[in-house]
PDB file of N, CA and C in Angstrom:
ATOM      1  N   UNK A   1      31.031   0.908   5.235  1.00 61.00           N
ATOM      2  CA  UNK A   1      30.725  -0.428   6.615  1.00 61.00           C
ATOM      3  C   UNK A   1      28.708   0.193   6.208  1.00 61.00           C
ATOM      4  N   UNK A   2      28.025  -0.290   7.047  1.00 79.00           N
ATOM      5  CA  UNK A   2      27.216   0.620   6.837  1.00 79.00           C
ATOM      6  C   UNK A   2      26.565   2.442   7.485  1.00 79.00           C
ATOM      7  N   UNK A   3      25.842   2.387   7.374  1.00 83.00           N
ATOM      8  CA  UNK A   3      25.554   4.210   7.031  1.00 83.00           C
ATOM      9  C   UNK A   3      25.656   4.597   8.983  1.00 83.00           C
ATOM     10  N   UNK A   4      25.953   5.711   9.409  1.00 87.00           N
ATOM     11  CA  UNK A   4      26.076   5.832  10.777  1.00 87.00           C
ATOM     12  C   UNK A   4      24.104   5.869  10.918  1.00 87.00           C
ATOM     13  N   UNK A   5      23.538   6.210  12.172  1.00 92.00           N
ATOM     14  CA  UNK A   5      22.387   6.074  12.779  1.00 92.00           C
ATOM     15  C   UNK A   5      22.501   7.928  12.498  1.00 92.00           C
ATOM     16  N   UNK A   6      23.414   8.128  13.401  1.00 95.00           N
ATOM     17  CA  UNK A   6      23.035   9.790  13.450  1.00 95.00           C
ATOM     18  C   UNK A   6      24.074  10.583  12.415  1.00 95.00           C
ATOM     19  N   UNK A   7      24.118  11.837  12.046  1.00 94.00           N
ATOM     20  CA  UNK A   7      24.999  12.784  11.826  1.00 94.00           C
ATOM     21  C   UNK A   7      26.221  12.904  12.780  1.00 94.00           C
ATOM     22  N   UNK A   8      27.874  12.732  12.220  1.00 94.00           N
ATOM     23  CA  UNK A   8      28.390  12.920  13.201  1.00 94.00           C
ATOM     24  C   UNK A   8      28.621  13.738  13.646  1.00 94.00           C
ATOM     25  N   UNK A   9      28.210  15.264  13.399  1.00 94.00           N
ATOM     26  CA  UNK A   9      28.822  16.149  13.737  1.00 94.00           C
ATOM     27  C   UNK A   9      27.358  17.160  14.706  1.00 94.00           C
ATOM     28  N   UNK A  10      26.369  16.558  14.192  1.00 95.00           N
ATOM     29  CA  UNK A  10      24.893  17.614  14.957  1.00 95.00           C
ATOM     30  C   UNK A  10      24.118  16.982  15.098  1.00 95.00           C
ATOM     31  N   UNK A  11      24.413  15.578  15.124  1.00 94.00           N
ATOM     32  CA  UNK A  11      23.207  14.649  15.497  1.00 94.00           C
ATOM     33  C   UNK A  11      21.965  14.211  15.298  1.00 94.00           C
ATOM     34  N   UNK A  12      22.030  14.762  14.046  1.00 95.00           N
ATOM     35  CA  UNK A  12      20.604  14.700  13.291  1.00 95.00           C
ATOM     36  C   UNK A  12      20.366  12.992  12.522  1.00 95.00           C
ATOM     37  N   UNK A  13      18.791  12.252  12.582  1.00 94.00           N
ATOM     38  CA  UNK A  13      18.839  11.279  12.301  1.00 94.00           C
ATOM     39  C   UNK A  13      19.227  11.516  10.784  1.00 94.00           C
ATOM     40  N   UNK A  14      20.610  10.738  10.206  1.00 94.00           N
ATOM     41  CA  UNK A  14      20.376  10.074   8.608  1.00 94.00           C
ATOM     42  C   UNK A  14      20.608   8.888   8.516  1.00 94.00           C
ATOM     43  N   UNK A  15      20.201   7.942   9.032  1.00 91.00           N
ATOM     44  CA  UNK A  15      20.810   6.422   8.690  1.00 91.00           C
ATOM     45  C   UNK A  15      19.082   5.809   7.900  1.00 91.00           C
ATOM     46  N   UNK A  16      17.724   6.397   8.370  1.00 93.00           N
ATOM     47  CA  UNK A  16      16.653   5.866   7.999  1.00 93.00           C
ATOM     48  C   UNK A  16      16.360   6.625   6.318  1.00 93.00           C
ATOM     49  N   UNK A  17      17.115   7.487   5.688  1.00 93.00           N
ATOM     50  CA  UNK A  17      17.003   8.045   5.031  1.00 93.00           C
ATOM     51  C   UNK A  17      17.772   7.494   4.001  1.00 93.00           C
ATOM     52  N   UNK A  18      19.124   6.800   4.395  1.00 92.00           N
ATOM     53  CA  UNK A  18      19.481   6.118   2.652  1.00 92.00           C
ATOM     54  C   UNK A  18      18.948   5.255   2.257  1.00 92.00           C
ATOM     55  N   UNK A  19      18.270   4.550   2.720  1.00 92.00           N
ATOM     56  CA  UNK A  19      17.762   3.894   1.465  1.00 92.00           C
ATOM     57  C   UNK A  19      17.088   4.290   0.376  1.00 92.00           C
ATOM     58  N   UNK A  20      16.298   4.812   0.756  1.00 95.00           N
ATOM     59  CA  UNK A  20      15.258   6.494  -0.244  1.00 95.00           C
ATOM     60  C   UNK A  20      15.935   6.685  -0.771  1.00 95.00           C
ATOM     61  N   UNK A  21      17.304   7.360  -0.190  1.00 95.00           N
ATOM     62  CA  UNK A  21      18.191   8.270  -1.881  1.00 95.00           C
ATOM     63  C   UNK A  21      18.715   7.532  -2.669  1.00 95.00           C
ATOM     64  N   UNK A  22      19.120   6.346  -1.787  1.00 93.00           N
ATOM     65  CA  UNK A  22      20.095   5.121  -2.992  1.00 93.00           C
ATOM     66  C   UNK A  22      19.045   4.788  -4.103  1.00 93.00           C
ATOM     67  N   UNK A  23      17.849   4.198  -3.462  1.00 96.00           N
ATOM     68  CA  UNK A  23      16.955   4.020  -4.657  1.00 96.00           C
ATOM     69  C   UNK A  23      16.549   5.489  -5.625  1.00 96.00           C
ATOM     70  N   UNK A  24      16.016   6.321  -5.199  1.00 97.00           N
ATOM     71  CA  UNK A  24      16.045   7.286  -6.024  1.00 97.00           C
ATOM     72  C   UNK A  24      17.366   7.952  -6.835  1.00 97.00           C
ATOM     73  N   UNK A  25      18.212   7.733  -6.395  1.00 95.00           N
ATOM     74  CA  UNK A  25      19.819   7.981  -7.204  1.00 95.00           C
ATOM     75  C   UNK A  25      19.590   6.850  -8.646  1.00 95.00           C
ATOM     76  N   UNK A  26      19.537   5.785  -8.185  1.00 96.00           N
ATOM     77  CA  UNK A  26      19.213   4.452  -9.101  1.00 96.00           C
ATOM     78  C   UNK A  26      18.716   5.092 -10.073  1.00 96.00           C
ATOM     79  N   UNK A  27      17.637   5.139  -9.870  1.00 96.00           N
ATOM     80  CA  UNK A  27      16.526   5.660 -10.651  1.00 96.00           C
ATOM     81  C   UNK A  27      16.510   6.539 -11.845  1.00 96.00           C
ATOM     82  N   UNK A  28      17.603   7.800 -11.310  1.00 96.00           N
ATOM     83  CA  UNK A  28      18.563   8.498 -12.007  1.00 96.00           C
ATOM     84  C   UNK A  28      18.372  10.126 -11.247  1.00 96.00           C
ATOM     85  N   UNK A  29      17.409   9.966 -10.576  1.00 96.00           N
ATOM     86  CA  UNK A  29      17.250  11.909  -9.751  1.00 96.00           C
ATOM     87  C   UNK A  29      18.642  12.390  -9.468  1.00 96.00           C
ATOM     88  N   UNK A  30      18.911  13.653  -9.384  1.00 95.00           N
ATOM     89  CA  UNK A  30      19.453  14.807  -9.317  1.00 95.00           C
ATOM     90  C   UNK A  30      20.288  14.153  -7.296  1.00 95.00           C
ATOM     91  N   UNK A  31      20.835  14.454  -7.035  1.00 94.00           N
ATOM     92  CA  UNK A  31      21.595  14.431  -5.712  1.00 94.00           C
ATOM     93  C   UNK A  31      20.838  15.308  -4.854  1.00 94.00           C
ATOM     94  N   UNK A  32      21.466  16.467  -5.821  1.00 95.00           N
ATOM     95  CA  UNK A  32      20.722  17.993  -4.751  1.00 95.00           C
ATOM     96  C   UNK A  32      19.181  17.866  -4.441  1.00 95.00           C
ATOM     97  N   UNK A  33      18.285  17.359  -5.519  1.00 96.00           N
ATOM     98  CA  UNK A  33      16.953  17.448  -5.830  1.00 96.00           C
ATOM     99  C   UNK A  33      16.134  15.853  -4.442  1.00 96.00           C
ATOM    100  N   UNK A  34      17.218  15.259  -4.510  1.00 96.00           N
ATOM    101  CA  UNK A  34      16.957  14.024  -3.356  1.00 96.00           C
ATOM    102  C   UNK A  34      16.943  14.431  -1.707  1.00 96.00           C
ATOM    103  N   UNK A  35      18.011  15.149  -1.529  1.00 96.00           N
ATOM    104  CA  UNK A  35      18.661  15.556  -0.631  1.00 96.00           C
ATOM    105  C   UNK A  35      17.788  16.578   0.070  1.00 96.00           C
ATOM    106  N   UNK A  36      17.673  17.811  -0.650  1.00 96.00           N
ATOM    107  CA  UNK A  36      16.560  18.712  -0.417  1.00 96.00           C
ATOM    108  C   UNK A  36      15.017  18.002   0.026  1.00 96.00           C
ATOM    109  N   UNK A  37      14.614  16.857  -0.926  1.00 96.00           N
ATOM    110  CA  UNK A  37      13.426  16.202  -0.394  1.00 96.00           C
ATOM    111  C   UNK A  37      13.180  15.822   0.518  1.00 96.00           C
ATOM    112  N   UNK A  38      14.169  15.311   1.226  1.00 95.00           N
ATOM    113  CA  UNK A  38      14.452  14.202   2.251  1.00 95.00           C
ATOM    114  C   UNK A  38      14.941  15.148   3.743  1.00 95.00           C
ATOM    115  N   UNK A  39      15.162  16.738   3.201  1.00 95.00           N
ATOM    116  CA  UNK A  39      15.069  17.230   4.142  1.00 95.00           C
ATOM    117  C   UNK A  39      16.632  17.935   4.949  1.00 95.00           C
ATOM    118  N   UNK A  40      17.731  17.063   4.111  1.00 95.00           N
ATOM    119  CA  UNK A  40      19.202  17.788   4.648  1.00 95.00           C
ATOM    120  C   UNK A  40      19.203  19.006   3.945  1.00 95.00           C
ATOM    121  N   UNK A  41      19.703  19.709   4.840  1.00 94.00           N
ATOM    122  CA  UNK A  41      19.843  21.510   5.004  1.00 94.00           C
ATOM    123  C   UNK A  41      21.305  21.063   5.373  1.00 94.00           C
ATOM    124  N   UNK A  42      21.782  20.814   6.565  1.00 95.00           N
ATOM    125  CA  UNK A  42      22.703  21.078   6.629  1.00 95.00           C
ATOM    126  C   UNK A  42      23.789  20.281   5.412  1.00 95.00           C
ATOM    127  N   UNK A  43      25.338  21.006   5.516  1.00 95.00           N
ATOM    128  CA  UNK A  43      26.266  20.001   4.507  1.00 95.00           C
ATOM    129  C   UNK A  43      26.806  18.884   5.930  1.00 95.00           C
ATOM    130  N   UNK A  44      26.811  18.918   6.801  1.00 95.00           N
ATOM    131  CA  UNK A  44      27.191  17.523   7.305  1.00 95.00           C
ATOM    132  C   UNK A  44      26.488  16.481   7.318  1.00 95.00           C
ATOM    133  N   UNK A  45      25.456  16.879   7.157  1.00 95.00           N
ATOM    134  CA  UNK A  45      24.249  15.928   7.404  1.00 95.00           C
ATOM    135  C   UNK A  45      24.749  15.170   6.119  1.00 95.00           C
ATOM    136  N   UNK A  46      24.313  16.533   4.959  1.00 95.00           N
ATOM    137  CA  UNK A  46      24.753  15.819   3.350  1.00 95.00           C
ATOM    138  C   UNK A  46      25.694  14.946   3.211  1.00 95.00           C
ATOM    139  N   UNK A  47      26.705  15.079   3.668  1.00 94.00           N
ATOM    140  CA  UNK A  47      28.193  14.490   3.774  1.00 94.00           C
ATOM    141  C   UNK A  47      28.128  13.457   4.109  1.00 94.00           C
ATOM    142  N   UNK A  48      27.733  13.022   5.187  1.00 92.00           N
ATOM    143  CA  UNK A  48      26.976  11.979   5.759  1.00 92.00           C
ATOM    144  C   UNK A  48      26.143  10.717   4.502  1.00 92.00           C
ATOM    145  N   UNK A  49      25.244  10.984   3.912  1.00 92.00           N
ATOM    146  CA  UNK A  49      24.589  10.539   2.978  1.00 92.00           C
ATOM    147  C   UNK A  49      25.415   9.923   1.603  1.00 92.00           C
ATOM    148  N   UNK A  50      25.926  11.284   1.252  1.00 92.00           N
ATOM    149  CA  UNK A  50      26.801  11.540  -0.082  1.00 92.00           C
ATOM    150  C   UNK A  50      28.942  10.724  -0.337  1.00 92.00           C
ATOM    151  N   UNK A  51      28.889  10.897   1.061  1.00 91.00           N
ATOM    152  CA  UNK A  51      30.080  10.375   1.320  1.00 91.00           C
ATOM    153  C   UNK A  51      30.043   9.252   1.712  1.00 91.00           C
ATOM    154  N   UNK A  52      29.298   7.798   1.641  1.00 87.00           N
ATOM    155  CA  UNK A  52      28.884   7.085   2.494  1.00 87.00           C
ATOM    156  C   UNK A  52      29.561   6.000   1.438  1.00 87.00           C
ATOM    157  N   UNK A  53      30.329   5.229   1.804  1.00 83.00           N
ATOM    158  CA  UNK A  53      30.810   3.833   0.543  1.00 83.00           C
ATOM    159  C   UNK A  53      30.196   2.256   1.279  1.00 83.00           C
ATOM    160  N   UNK A  54      29.062   1.973   0.725  1.00 79.00           N
ATOM    161  CA  UNK A  54      28.200   0.464   0.910  1.00 79.00           C
ATOM    162  C   UNK A  54      29.537  -0.711   0.726  1.00 79.00           C
ATOM    163  N   UNK A  55      30.404  -0.924   1.745  1.00 78.00           N
ATOM    164  CA  UNK A  55      31.002  -1.420   1.611  1.00 78.00           C
ATOM    165  C   UNK A  55      30.916  -3.269   2.736  1.00 78.00           C
ATOM    166  N   UNK A  56      29.298  -3.193   3.178  1.00 77.00           N
ATOM    167  CA  UNK A  56      29.257  -4.286   4.459  1.00 77.00           C
ATOM    168  C   UNK A  56      29.292  -5.777   3.130  1.00 77.00           C
ATOM    169  N   UNK A  57      29.140  -5.686   1.787  1.00 76.00           N
ATOM    170  CA  UNK A  57      28.922  -6.906   1.575  1.00 76.00           C
ATOM    171  C   UNK A  57      29.753  -7.431   1.014  1.00 76.00           C
ATOM    172  N   UNK A  58      31.127  -6.351   0.835  1.00 77.00           N
ATOM    173  CA  UNK A  58      32.454  -6.822   0.822  1.00 77.00           C
ATOM    174  C   UNK A  58      33.225  -7.316   1.747  1.00 77.00           C
ATOM    175  N   UNK A  59      32.613  -7.356   3.035  1.00 78.00           N
ATOM    176  CA  UNK A  59      33.345  -7.340   4.275  1.00 78.00           C
ATOM    177  C   UNK A  59      32.867  -8.262   4.878  1.00 78.00           C
ATOM    178  N   UNK A  60      31.694  -9.060   4.549  1.00 78.00           N
ATOM    179  CA  UNK A  60      30.666  -9.872   5.310  1.00 78.00           C
ATOM    180  C   UNK A  60      31.189 -11.416   4.946  1.00 78.00           C
ATOM    181  N   UNK A  61      30.876 -12.342   5.570  1.00 67.00           N
ATOM    182  CA  UNK A  61      30.847 -13.977   4.760  1.00 67.00           C
ATOM    183  C   UNK A  61      29.910 -13.755   4.211  1.00 67.00           C
ATOM    184  N   UNK A  62      28.374 -13.327   4.111  1.00 61.00           N
ATOM    185  CA  UNK A  62      27.207 -14.241   3.838  1.00 61.00           C
ATOM    186  C   UNK A  62      27.657 -13.189   2.240  1.00 61.00           C
ATOM    187  N   UNK A  63      27.937 -11.970   2.221  1.00 49.00           N
ATOM    188  CA  UNK A  63      28.092 -11.116   0.457  1.00 49.00           C
ATOM    189  C   UNK A  63      28.856 -11.609  -0.199  1.00 49.00           C
TER     190      UNK A  63
END
């Protein structure tokens, strides 16, 4: 669906970093390097970003 605003486990804001993560991954950067530079040190926050499946286009009528 859409990226959650906060990490389910620790509560850190993760939603605002997803567009930057997605852009840099598409440009060919390594996921570990991108997550480190965005400040995600905890594995729970990394999980929120890496495991996200962007399905909003498949579900919405406009997509």
